[in-house]
Amino acid sequence: MEKLQQLYEGKAKKVFATDDPELLIVDYKDDATAFNGLKKGTIAGKGVINNQMSNRLMAYLEKQGIPTHFVKELSDRETLVKKVSIVPLEVIVRNIAAGSFSKHYGVEEGVVFDQPTIEFSYKNDALGDPLLNTYHALALKLATPEEIKTIEDYSFRINDALKAFWLTCGVTLVDFKLEFGRLSDGTIVLADEISPDTSRLWDSKTHEKLDKDRFRRDLGGVEEAYAEIMKRLEAHLK
Ligand code: ADP
Ligand code: UDP
């Protein structure tokens, strides 16, 4: 499968057409951004790690009955995926208070919830990805009620599966962001990526951050953290 014209260049990936209208190639970059693009940098080797990690996790989720866009890893940084029309919602699942949740609600980072939470942001860079509830999503016609139900159901099942997997690696899954899309027949599938860019992953014992917060918060050891989390995944996901 060959890359044809570039359709899109985002903050972390480039997207290319292929000779099959139902398939795309995504190419993962080392570019890193935070705070809606305000902070920019590079994390050497990140593209390779995010590509491989996302693919392995999606293959694992497929085995658990979650449909995803993943088709085939083509190279270190490139993957063939099913083309979807992205549902413009960023779905965030949380097990532990951190980041914007801690800030908005005045809860110390690290407080463990009795049950996971889910929230949606409107995927719209110009508006700064504002938080919205399902009534807002319906009013804006971003998805149908059935699609929202499916997305919520998949998101909690993905959380259960990923939480259990990361635990075997000695890693606590704090929170993560998902994107879903529609195939040409309307089927909802998990799309985009699952990586340390889009998840908070803490060492279970020391609570050391092994994710993009090291970049966001200038904690140092960014490349080392990405390498460490990938090493743990490789040791536990055959
Ligand atoms: P951003 O757009 O936030 O800067 P990226 O750099 O990760 O993000 O760009 C990848 C883009 O491709 C995102 O807009 C994402 O929604 C979109 N995308 C991810 N998976 C698919 C897919 N299977 N089909 C179509 N678009 C996708
Ligand atoms: N997240 C993401 N993309 C975004 C916003 C958040 O991947 O545009 C991920 C982030 O990495 C974290 C989770 O979603 O794992 C929750 O992020 P939060 O709302 O706490 O936002 P932040 O602290 O990044 O402002």
PDB file of C-alpha atoms and ligand atoms in Angstrom:
ATOM      1  CA  MET A   1       0.000   0.000   0.000  1.00  0.00           C
ATOM      2  CA  GLU A   2       1.454   3.354  -1.087  1.00  0.00           C
ATOM      3  CA  LYS A   3       1.070   6.862   0.304  1.00  0.00           C
ATOM      4  CA  LEU A   4      -0.714   9.149  -2.152  1.00  0.00           C
ATOM      5  CA  GLN A   5      -1.482  12.830  -1.440  1.00  0.00           C
ATOM      6  CA  GLN A   6      -1.227  14.234   2.074  1.00  0.00           C
ATOM      7  CA  LEU A   7      -4.769  14.994   3.280  1.00  0.00           C
ATOM      8  CA  TYR A   8      -3.925  16.581   6.610  1.00  0.00           C
ATOM      9  CA  GLU A   9      -1.053  17.518   8.848  1.00  0.00           C
ATOM     10  CA  GLY A  10      -1.989  17.682  12.516  1.00  0.00           C
ATOM     11  CA  LYS A  11       0.042  18.417  15.610  1.00  0.00           C
ATOM     12  CA  ALA A  12       1.291  14.833  16.041  1.00  0.00           C
ATOM     13  CA  LYS A  13       0.518  12.983  12.806  1.00  0.00           C
ATOM     14  CA  LYS A  14       0.213  13.342   9.057  1.00  0.00           C
ATOM     15  CA  VAL A  15      -2.605  11.623   7.208  1.00  0.00           C
ATOM     16  CA  PHE A  16      -2.274  10.360   3.616  1.00  0.00           C
ATOM     17  CA  ALA A  17      -4.698   8.969   1.059  1.00  0.00           C
ATOM     18  CA  THR A  18      -4.074   5.540  -0.491  1.00  0.00           C
ATOM     19  CA  ASP A  19      -5.376   3.991  -3.708  1.00  0.00           C
ATOM     20  CA  ASP A  20      -8.187   2.450  -1.618  1.00  0.00           C
ATOM     21  CA  PRO A  21     -10.808   5.115  -0.757  1.00  0.00           C
ATOM     22  CA  GLU A  22     -11.618   3.248   2.480  1.00  0.00           C
ATOM     23  CA  LEU A  23      -8.008   3.254   3.766  1.00  0.00           C
ATOM     24  CA  LEU A  24      -5.569   5.915   4.974  1.00  0.00           C
ATOM     25  CA  ILE A  25      -1.943   5.935   6.088  1.00  0.00           C
ATOM     26  CA  VAL A  26      -1.061   7.815   9.271  1.00  0.00           C
ATOM     27  CA  ASP A  27       2.531   8.917   9.836  1.00  0.00           C
ATOM     28  CA  TYR A  28       3.537   9.687  13.434  1.00  0.00           C
ATOM     29  CA  LYS A  29       5.825  12.686  14.057  1.00  0.00           C
ATOM     30  CA  ASP A  30       8.112  13.520  16.998  1.00  0.00           C
ATOM     31  CA  ASP A  31       6.436  16.944  17.350  1.00  0.00           C
ATOM     32  CA  ALA A  32       4.837  17.611  20.701  1.00  0.00           C
ATOM     33  CA  THR A  33       2.415  20.373  21.634  1.00  0.00           C
ATOM     34  CA  ALA A  34       0.540  21.242  24.791  1.00  0.00           C
ATOM     35  CA  PHE A  35      -1.920  23.861  26.026  1.00  0.00           C
ATOM     36  CA  ASN A  36      -3.805  24.026  22.715  1.00  0.00           C
ATOM     37  CA  GLY A  37      -0.604  24.447  20.692  1.00  0.00           C
ATOM     38  CA  LEU A  38       0.899  27.203  22.885  1.00  0.00           C
ATOM     39  CA  LYS A  39       3.838  25.019  23.967  1.00  0.00           C
ATOM     40  CA  LYS A  40       5.779  23.370  21.161  1.00  0.00           C
ATOM     41  CA  GLY A  41       8.712  20.973  21.121  1.00  0.00           C
ATOM     42  CA  THR A  42       9.975  17.621  19.965  1.00  0.00           C
ATOM     43  CA  ILE A  43      10.311  14.351  21.792  1.00  0.00           C
ATOM     44  CA  ALA A  44      12.939  12.250  19.986  1.00  0.00           C
ATOM     45  CA  GLY A  45      11.588   8.812  19.087  1.00  0.00           C
ATOM     46  CA  LYS A  46       8.028   9.596  20.210  1.00  0.00           C
ATOM     47  CA  GLY A  47       6.510   8.972  16.778  1.00  0.00           C
ATOM     48  CA  VAL A  48       7.879   5.440  16.665  1.00  0.00           C
ATOM     49  CA  ILE A  49       6.734   4.654  20.210  1.00  0.00           C
ATOM     50  CA  ASN A  50       3.244   6.128  19.795  1.00  0.00           C
ATOM     51  CA  ASN A  51       2.753   4.313  16.491  1.00  0.00           C
ATOM     52  CA  GLN A  52       3.810   0.929  17.859  1.00  0.00           C
ATOM     53  CA  MET A  53       2.040   1.355  21.206  1.00  0.00           C
ATOM     54  CA  SER A  54      -1.221   2.509  19.680  1.00  0.00           C
ATOM     55  CA  ASN A  55      -1.212  -0.395  17.233  1.00  0.00           C
ATOM     56  CA  ARG A  56      -0.489  -2.999  19.896  1.00  0.00           C
ATOM     57  CA  LEU A  57      -3.166  -1.618  22.208  1.00  0.00           C
ATOM     58  CA  MET A  58      -5.740  -1.445  19.418  1.00  0.00           C
ATOM     59  CA  ALA A  59      -4.985  -5.030  18.374  1.00  0.00           C
ATOM     60  CA  TYR A  60      -5.439  -6.031  22.035  1.00  0.00           C
ATOM     61  CA  LEU A  61      -8.762  -4.148  22.220  1.00  0.00           C
ATOM     62  CA  GLU A  62      -9.977  -5.798  18.998  1.00  0.00           C
ATOM     63  CA  LYS A  63      -9.460  -9.161  20.730  1.00  0.00           C
ATOM     64  CA  GLN A  64     -11.697  -7.891  23.539  1.00  0.00           C
ATOM     65  CA  GLY A  65     -14.445  -7.102  21.013  1.00  0.00           C
ATOM     66  CA  ILE A  66     -13.838  -3.375  20.507  1.00  0.00           C
ATOM     67  CA  PRO A  67     -13.845  -2.417  16.798  1.00  0.00           C
ATOM     68  CA  THR A  68     -10.936  -0.112  15.858  1.00  0.00           C
ATOM     69  CA  HIS A  69      -9.534   1.585  12.755  1.00  0.00           C
ATOM     70  CA  PHE A  70      -6.264  -0.416  12.958  1.00  0.00           C
ATOM     71  CA  VAL A  71      -5.415  -2.464   9.849  1.00  0.00           C
ATOM     72  CA  LYS A  72      -1.655  -2.973   9.587  1.00  0.00           C
ATOM     73  CA  GLU A  73       1.625  -1.487  10.779  1.00  0.00           C
ATOM     74  CA  LEU A  74       3.602  -0.509   7.660  1.00  0.00           C
ATOM     75  CA  SER A  75       6.812   0.817   9.224  1.00  0.00           C
ATOM     76  CA  ASP A  76       8.189   2.306  12.460  1.00  0.00           C
ATOM     77  CA  ARG A  77       6.078   5.418  12.051  1.00  0.00           C
ATOM     78  CA  GLU A  78       3.422   4.478   9.490  1.00  0.00           C
ATOM     79  CA  THR A  79       0.174   2.564   9.874  1.00  0.00           C
ATOM     80  CA  LEU A  80      -2.626   1.635   7.526  1.00  0.00           C
ATOM     81  CA  VAL A  81      -6.018   2.457   9.075  1.00  0.00           C
ATOM     82  CA  LYS A  82      -9.649   2.368   8.035  1.00  0.00           C
ATOM     83  CA  LYS A  83     -10.782   5.810   6.954  1.00  0.00           C
ATOM     84  CA  VAL A  84     -13.458   7.207   9.210  1.00  0.00           C
ATOM     85  CA  SER A  85     -15.410  10.383   9.513  1.00  0.00           C
ATOM     86  CA  ILE A  86     -14.269  11.510  12.971  1.00  0.00           C
ATOM     87  CA  VAL A  87     -17.039  12.180  15.512  1.00  0.00           C
ATOM     88  CA  PRO A  88     -15.916  15.634  16.711  1.00  0.00           C
ATOM     89  CA  LEU A  89     -15.874  14.646  20.372  1.00  0.00           C
ATOM     90  CA  GLU A  90     -12.822  14.063  22.551  1.00  0.00           C
ATOM     91  CA  VAL A  91     -13.890  11.408  25.017  1.00  0.00           C
ATOM     92  CA  ILE A  92     -12.007  11.477  28.317  1.00  0.00           C
ATOM     93  CA  VAL A  93     -12.215   8.648  30.838  1.00  0.00           C
ATOM     94  CA  ARG A  94     -10.709   9.120  34.291  1.00  0.00           C
ATOM     95  CA  ASN A  95      -9.943   6.743  37.145  1.00  0.00           C
ATOM     96  CA  ILE A  96      -7.928   9.179  39.273  1.00  0.00           C
ATOM     97  CA  ALA A  97      -8.086  12.981  39.613  1.00  0.00           C
ATOM     98  CA  ALA A  98      -5.415  14.832  37.604  1.00  0.00           C
ATOM     99  CA  GLY A  99      -4.942  17.646  35.099  1.00  0.00           C
ATOM    100  CA  SER A 100      -7.990  19.706  34.217  1.00  0.00           C
ATOM    101  CA  PHE A 101     -10.253  17.687  36.560  1.00  0.00           C
ATOM    102  CA  SER A 102      -8.104  18.602  39.563  1.00  0.00           C
ATOM    103  CA  LYS A 103      -7.966  22.222  38.446  1.00  0.00           C
ATOM    104  CA  HIS A 104     -11.694  22.641  37.682  1.00  0.00           C
ATOM    105  CA  TYR A 105     -13.002  20.917  40.793  1.00  0.00           C
ATOM    106  CA  GLY A 106     -10.227  21.710  43.285  1.00  0.00           C
ATOM    107  CA  VAL A 107      -9.323  18.066  43.881  1.00  0.00           C
ATOM    108  CA  GLU A 108      -5.758  17.076  44.680  1.00  0.00           C
ATOM    109  CA  GLU A 109      -4.033  15.055  41.961  1.00  0.00           C
ATOM    110  CA  GLY A 110      -4.016  11.356  42.831  1.00  0.00           C
ATOM    111  CA  VAL A 111      -7.452  11.067  44.483  1.00  0.00           C
ATOM    112  CA  VAL A 112      -8.847   7.692  43.338  1.00  0.00           C
ATOM    113  CA  PHE A 113     -12.496   7.632  42.210  1.00  0.00           C
ATOM    114  CA  ASP A 114     -14.972   4.942  43.357  1.00  0.00           C
ATOM    115  CA  GLN A 115     -15.942   4.551  39.707  1.00  0.00           C
ATOM    116  CA  PRO A 116     -14.596   5.980  36.452  1.00  0.00           C
ATOM    117  CA  THR A 117     -15.889   9.269  35.027  1.00  0.00           C
ATOM    118  CA  ILE A 118     -16.500  10.152  31.394  1.00  0.00           C
ATOM    119  CA  GLU A 119     -16.614  13.589  29.809  1.00  0.00           C
ATOM    120  CA  PHE A 120     -16.752  15.029  26.320  1.00  0.00           C
ATOM    121  CA  SER A 121     -15.044  17.999  24.712  1.00  0.00           C
ATOM    122  CA  TYR A 122     -16.082  19.492  21.394  1.00  0.00           C
ATOM    123  CA  LYS A 123     -13.111  18.725  19.092  1.00  0.00           C
ATOM    124  CA  ASN A 124     -12.696  22.226  17.724  1.00  0.00           C
ATOM    125  CA  ASP A 125      -9.255  23.892  17.969  1.00  0.00           C
ATOM    126  CA  ALA A 126     -10.612  27.373  17.170  1.00  0.00           C
ATOM    127  CA  LEU A 127     -12.924  27.163  20.201  1.00  0.00           C
ATOM    128  CA  GLY A 128     -10.242  25.548  22.390  1.00  0.00           C
ATOM    129  CA  ASP A 129     -11.973  22.141  22.637  1.00  0.00           C
ATOM    130  CA  PRO A 130     -14.673  23.275  25.112  1.00  0.00           C
ATOM    131  CA  LEU A 131     -16.215  20.771  27.535  1.00  0.00           C
ATOM    132  CA  LEU A 132     -19.802  19.841  26.713  1.00  0.00           C
ATOM    133  CA  ASN A 133     -22.467  17.433  27.935  1.00  0.00           C
ATOM    134  CA  THR A 134     -24.412  14.920  25.842  1.00  0.00           C
ATOM    135  CA  TYR A 135     -27.388  17.309  25.456  1.00  0.00           C
ATOM    136  CA  HIS A 136     -25.020  19.892  23.976  1.00  0.00           C
ATOM    137  CA  ALA A 137     -23.527  17.251  21.660  1.00  0.00           C
ATOM    138  CA  LEU A 138     -27.044  16.347  20.462  1.00  0.00           C
ATOM    139  CA  ALA A 139     -28.039  20.021  20.035  1.00  0.00           C
ATOM    140  CA  LEU A 140     -24.914  20.549  17.907  1.00  0.00           C
ATOM    141  CA  LYS A 141     -25.735  17.329  15.974  1.00  0.00           C
ATOM    142  CA  LEU A 142     -22.221  16.003  16.625  1.00  0.00           C
ATOM    143  CA  ALA A 143     -23.597  12.464  17.064  1.00  0.00           C
ATOM    144  CA  THR A 144     -26.918  10.634  17.386  1.00  0.00           C
ATOM    145  CA  PRO A 145     -28.209   9.385  20.771  1.00  0.00           C
ATOM    146  CA  GLU A 146     -27.405   5.800  19.679  1.00  0.00           C
ATOM    147  CA  GLU A 147     -23.860   6.774  18.682  1.00  0.00           C
ATOM    148  CA  ILE A 148     -23.290   8.483  22.039  1.00  0.00           C
ATOM    149  CA  LYS A 149     -24.516   5.355  23.831  1.00  0.00           C
ATOM    150  CA  THR A 150     -22.160   3.164  21.793  1.00  0.00           C
ATOM    151  CA  ILE A 151     -19.243   5.538  22.390  1.00  0.00           C
ATOM    152  CA  GLU A 152     -19.864   5.567  26.163  1.00  0.00           C
ATOM    153  CA  ASP A 153     -20.216   1.781  26.296  1.00  0.00           C
ATOM    154  CA  TYR A 154     -16.997   1.226  24.299  1.00  0.00           C
ATOM    155  CA  SER A 155     -15.116   3.852  26.323  1.00  0.00           C
ATOM    156  CA  PHE A 156     -15.842   2.184  29.682  1.00  0.00           C
ATOM    157  CA  ARG A 157     -15.026  -1.257  28.228  1.00  0.00           C
ATOM    158  CA  ILE A 158     -11.755   0.147  26.837  1.00  0.00           C
ATOM    159  CA  ASN A 159     -10.995   1.580  30.290  1.00  0.00           C
ATOM    160  CA  ASP A 160     -11.559  -1.827  31.947  1.00  0.00           C
ATOM    161  CA  ALA A 161      -9.340  -3.571  29.393  1.00  0.00           C
ATOM    162  CA  LEU A 162      -6.541  -0.978  29.431  1.00  0.00           C
ATOM    163  CA  LYS A 163      -6.583  -0.593  33.227  1.00  0.00           C
ATOM    164  CA  ALA A 164      -6.163  -4.356  33.633  1.00  0.00           C
ATOM    165  CA  PHE A 165      -3.422  -4.511  30.999  1.00  0.00           C
ATOM    166  CA  TRP A 166      -1.388  -1.591  32.372  1.00  0.00           C
ATOM    167  CA  LEU A 167      -1.638  -3.052  35.879  1.00  0.00           C
ATOM    168  CA  THR A 168       0.266  -6.136  34.662  1.00  0.00           C
ATOM    169  CA  CYS A 169       3.049  -3.703  33.612  1.00  0.00           C
ATOM    170  CA  GLY A 170       3.137  -2.064  37.048  1.00  0.00           C
ATOM    171  CA  VAL A 171       1.436   1.002  35.590  1.00  0.00           C
ATOM    172  CA  THR A 172      -1.651   2.828  36.852  1.00  0.00           C
ATOM    173  CA  LEU A 173      -3.976   4.165  34.145  1.00  0.00           C
ATOM    174  CA  VAL A 174      -5.005   7.576  35.479  1.00  0.00           C
ATOM    175  CA  ASP A 175      -6.955   8.964  32.518  1.00  0.00           C
ATOM    176  CA  PHE A 176      -6.979   9.009  28.720  1.00  0.00           C
ATOM    177  CA  LYS A 177      -8.583  10.569  25.648  1.00  0.00           C
ATOM    178  CA  LEU A 178     -10.288   8.637  22.852  1.00  0.00           C
ATOM    179  CA  GLU A 179     -11.651   9.578  19.443  1.00  0.00           C
ATOM    180  CA  PHE A 180     -14.247   7.573  17.546  1.00  0.00           C
ATOM    181  CA  GLY A 181     -15.274   7.673  13.904  1.00  0.00           C
ATOM    182  CA  ARG A 182     -17.830   6.339  11.463  1.00  0.00           C
ATOM    183  CA  LEU A 183     -16.920   3.895   8.691  1.00  0.00           C
ATOM    184  CA  SER A 184     -18.659   4.468   5.351  1.00  0.00           C
ATOM    185  CA  ASP A 185     -21.504   2.158   6.503  1.00  0.00           C
ATOM    186  CA  GLY A 186     -21.949   4.174   9.711  1.00  0.00           C
ATOM    187  CA  THR A 187     -20.322   1.664  12.079  1.00  0.00           C
ATOM    188  CA  ILE A 188     -18.655   3.376  15.058  1.00  0.00           C
ATOM    189  CA  VAL A 189     -15.013   2.358  15.579  1.00  0.00           C
ATOM    190  CA  LEU A 190     -12.196   3.550  17.834  1.00  0.00           C
ATOM    191  CA  ALA A 191      -9.837   5.800  15.819  1.00  0.00           C
ATOM    192  CA  ASP A 192      -6.868   8.143  16.295  1.00  0.00           C
ATOM    193  CA  GLU A 193      -4.326   6.857  18.864  1.00  0.00           C
ATOM    194  CA  ILE A 194      -3.799   5.526  22.373  1.00  0.00           C
ATOM    195  CA  SER A 195      -0.353   6.558  23.605  1.00  0.00           C
ATOM    196  CA  PRO A 196       1.516   8.403  26.370  1.00  0.00           C
ATOM    197  CA  ASP A 197       0.507  11.597  24.487  1.00  0.00           C
ATOM    198  CA  THR A 198      -3.153  10.836  25.131  1.00  0.00           C
ATOM    199  CA  SER A 199      -3.030   8.920  28.439  1.00  0.00           C
ATOM    200  CA  ARG A 200      -1.742   9.557  31.944  1.00  0.00           C
ATOM    201  CA  LEU A 201       0.334   6.578  33.025  1.00  0.00           C
ATOM    202  CA  TRP A 202       1.945   6.443  36.476  1.00  0.00           C
ATOM    203  CA  ASP A 203       4.327   3.871  37.890  1.00  0.00           C
ATOM    204  CA  SER A 204       2.061   1.942  40.276  1.00  0.00           C
ATOM    205  CA  LYS A 205       4.566   1.970  43.157  1.00  0.00           C
ATOM    206  CA  THR A 206       6.379   5.315  42.894  1.00  0.00           C
ATOM    207  CA  HIS A 207       3.634   7.250  41.017  1.00  0.00           C
ATOM    208  CA  GLU A 208       6.367   8.505  38.695  1.00  0.00           C
ATOM    209  CA  LYS A 209       4.791  10.015  35.570  1.00  0.00           C
ATOM    210  CA  LEU A 210       5.520   8.011  32.403  1.00  0.00           C
ATOM    211  CA  ASP A 211       3.602  10.180  29.941  1.00  0.00           C
ATOM    212  CA  LYS A 212       3.347  13.575  28.242  1.00  0.00           C
ATOM    213  CA  ASP A 213       2.945  15.421  31.554  1.00  0.00           C
ATOM    214  CA  ARG A 214       6.769  15.248  31.744  1.00  0.00           C
ATOM    215  CA  PHE A 215       6.804  17.496  28.643  1.00  0.00           C
ATOM    216  CA  ARG A 216       3.796  19.656  29.629  1.00  0.00           C
ATOM    217  CA  ARG A 217       5.219  20.369  33.084  1.00  0.00           C
ATOM    218  CA  ASP A 218       8.947  20.496  32.195  1.00  0.00           C
ATOM    219  CA  LEU A 219       9.734  17.581  34.503  1.00  0.00           C
ATOM    220  CA  GLY A 220      12.694  16.353  32.405  1.00  0.00           C
ATOM    221  CA  GLY A 221      13.374  12.754  31.387  1.00  0.00           C
ATOM    222  CA  VAL A 222      10.700  12.914  28.701  1.00  0.00           C
ATOM    223  CA  GLU A 223      12.356  10.582  26.151  1.00  0.00           C
ATOM    224  CA  GLU A 224      13.342   8.201  28.966  1.00  0.00           C
ATOM    225  CA  ALA A 225       9.745   8.002  30.203  1.00  0.00           C
ATOM    226  CA  TYR A 226       8.399   7.182  26.718  1.00  0.00           C
ATOM    227  CA  ALA A 227      11.120   4.527  26.299  1.00  0.00           C
ATOM    228  CA  GLU A 228      10.356   3.036  29.746  1.00  0.00           C
ATOM    229  CA  ILE A 229       6.597   2.766  29.163  1.00  0.00           C
ATOM    230  CA  MET A 230       7.199   1.160  25.742  1.00  0.00           C
ATOM    231  CA  LYS A 231       9.652  -1.316  27.268  1.00  0.00           C
ATOM    232  CA  ARG A 232       7.048  -2.342  29.845  1.00  0.00           C
ATOM    233  CA  LEU A 233       4.350  -2.728  27.195  1.00  0.00           C
ATOM    234  CA  GLU A 234       6.630  -4.897  25.042  1.00  0.00           C
ATOM    235  CA  ALA A 235       7.423  -7.121  28.006  1.00  0.00           C
ATOM    236  CA  HIS A 236       3.743  -7.765  28.749  1.00  0.00           C
ATOM    237  CA  LEU A 237       1.887  -7.688  25.416  1.00  0.00           C
ATOM    238  CA  LYS A 238       2.923 -10.453  23.070  1.00  0.00           C
TER     239      LYS A 238
HETATM  240  P1  ADP B   1      -4.680  17.052  15.679  1.00  0.00           P
HETATM  241  O1  ADP B   1      -5.655  17.128  14.546  1.00  0.00           O
HETATM  242  O2  ADP B   1      -5.369  17.140  17.009  1.00  0.00           O
HETATM  243  O3  ADP B   1      -3.532  17.989  15.553  1.00  0.00           O
HETATM  244  P2  ADP B   1      -3.091  14.669  14.927  1.00  0.00           P
HETATM  245  O4  ADP B   1      -1.830  15.363  14.626  1.00  0.00           O
HETATM  246  O5  ADP B   1      -3.028  13.425  15.738  1.00  0.00           O
HETATM  247  O6  ADP B   1      -4.141  15.551  15.727  1.00  0.00           O
HETATM  248  O7  ADP B   1      -3.782  14.400  13.542  1.00  0.00           O
HETATM  249  C1  ADP B   1      -4.435  13.242  13.199  1.00  0.00           C
HETATM  250  C2  ADP B   1      -5.827  13.583  12.687  1.00  0.00           C
HETATM  251  O8  ADP B   1      -6.385  12.444  12.030  1.00  0.00           O
HETATM  252  C3  ADP B   1      -6.783  13.960  13.817  1.00  0.00           C
HETATM  253  O9  ADP B   1      -7.541  15.079  13.437  1.00  0.00           O
HETATM  254  C4  ADP B   1      -7.671  12.726  13.965  1.00  0.00           C
HETATM  255  O10 ADP B   1      -8.963  13.057  14.396  1.00  0.00           O
HETATM  256  C5  ADP B   1      -7.679  12.177  12.556  1.00  0.00           C
HETATM  257  N1  ADP B   1      -7.863  10.722  12.452  1.00  0.00           N
HETATM  258  C6  ADP B   1      -7.412   9.766  13.293  1.00  0.00           C
HETATM  259  N2  ADP B   1      -7.748   8.525  12.868  1.00  0.00           N
HETATM  260  C7  ADP B   1      -8.433   8.696  11.719  1.00  0.00           C
HETATM  261  C8  ADP B   1      -9.056   7.798  10.785  1.00  0.00           C
HETATM  262  N3  ADP B   1      -9.029   6.489  10.970  1.00  0.00           N
HETATM  263  N4  ADP B   1      -9.690   8.331   9.708  1.00  0.00           N
HETATM  264  C9  ADP B   1      -9.729   9.690   9.532  1.00  0.00           C
HETATM  265  N5  ADP B   1      -9.157  10.576  10.348  1.00  0.00           N
HETATM  266  C10 ADP B   1      -8.514  10.099  11.441  1.00  0.00           C
HETATM  267  N1  UDP B   2      -5.901  14.676  26.407  1.00  0.00           N
HETATM  268  C1  UDP B   2      -5.539  14.524  25.068  1.00  0.00           C
HETATM  269  N2  UDP B   2      -5.792  15.554  24.201  1.00  0.00           N
HETATM  270  C2  UDP B   2      -6.376  16.711  24.586  1.00  0.00           C
HETATM  271  C3  UDP B   2      -6.746  16.861  25.944  1.00  0.00           C
HETATM  272  C4  UDP B   2      -6.490  15.833  26.816  1.00  0.00           C
HETATM  273  O1  UDP B   2      -5.020  13.487  24.684  1.00  0.00           O
HETATM  274  O2  UDP B   2      -6.592  17.591  23.733  1.00  0.00           O
HETATM  275  C5  UDP B   2      -5.651  13.577  27.352  1.00  0.00           C
HETATM  276  C6  UDP B   2      -4.537  13.918  28.347  1.00  0.00           C
HETATM  277  O3  UDP B   2      -3.299  13.403  27.897  1.00  0.00           O
HETATM  278  C7  UDP B   2      -4.981  13.191  29.600  1.00  0.00           C
HETATM  279  C8  UDP B   2      -6.510  13.165  29.501  1.00  0.00           C
HETATM  280  O4  UDP B   2      -6.815  13.394  28.135  1.00  0.00           O
HETATM  281  O5  UDP B   2      -4.522  11.856  29.578  1.00  0.00           O
HETATM  282  C9  UDP B   2      -7.182  14.192  30.383  1.00  0.00           C
HETATM  283  O6  UDP B   2      -6.645  15.456  30.126  1.00  0.00           O
HETATM  284  P1  UDP B   2      -7.116  16.738  30.954  1.00  0.00           P
HETATM  285  O7  UDP B   2      -8.547  17.031  30.659  1.00  0.00           O
HETATM  286  O8  UDP B   2      -6.763  16.560  32.391  1.00  0.00           O
HETATM  287  O9  UDP B   2      -6.339  17.912  30.277  1.00  0.00           O
HETATM  288  P2  UDP B   2      -4.951  18.624  30.471  1.00  0.00           P
HETATM  289  O10 UDP B   2      -4.414  18.364  31.822  1.00  0.00           O
HETATM  290  O11 UDP B   2      -4.133  18.042  29.360  1.00  0.00           O
HETATM  291  O12 UDP B   2      -5.327  20.050  30.234  1.00  0.00           O
END
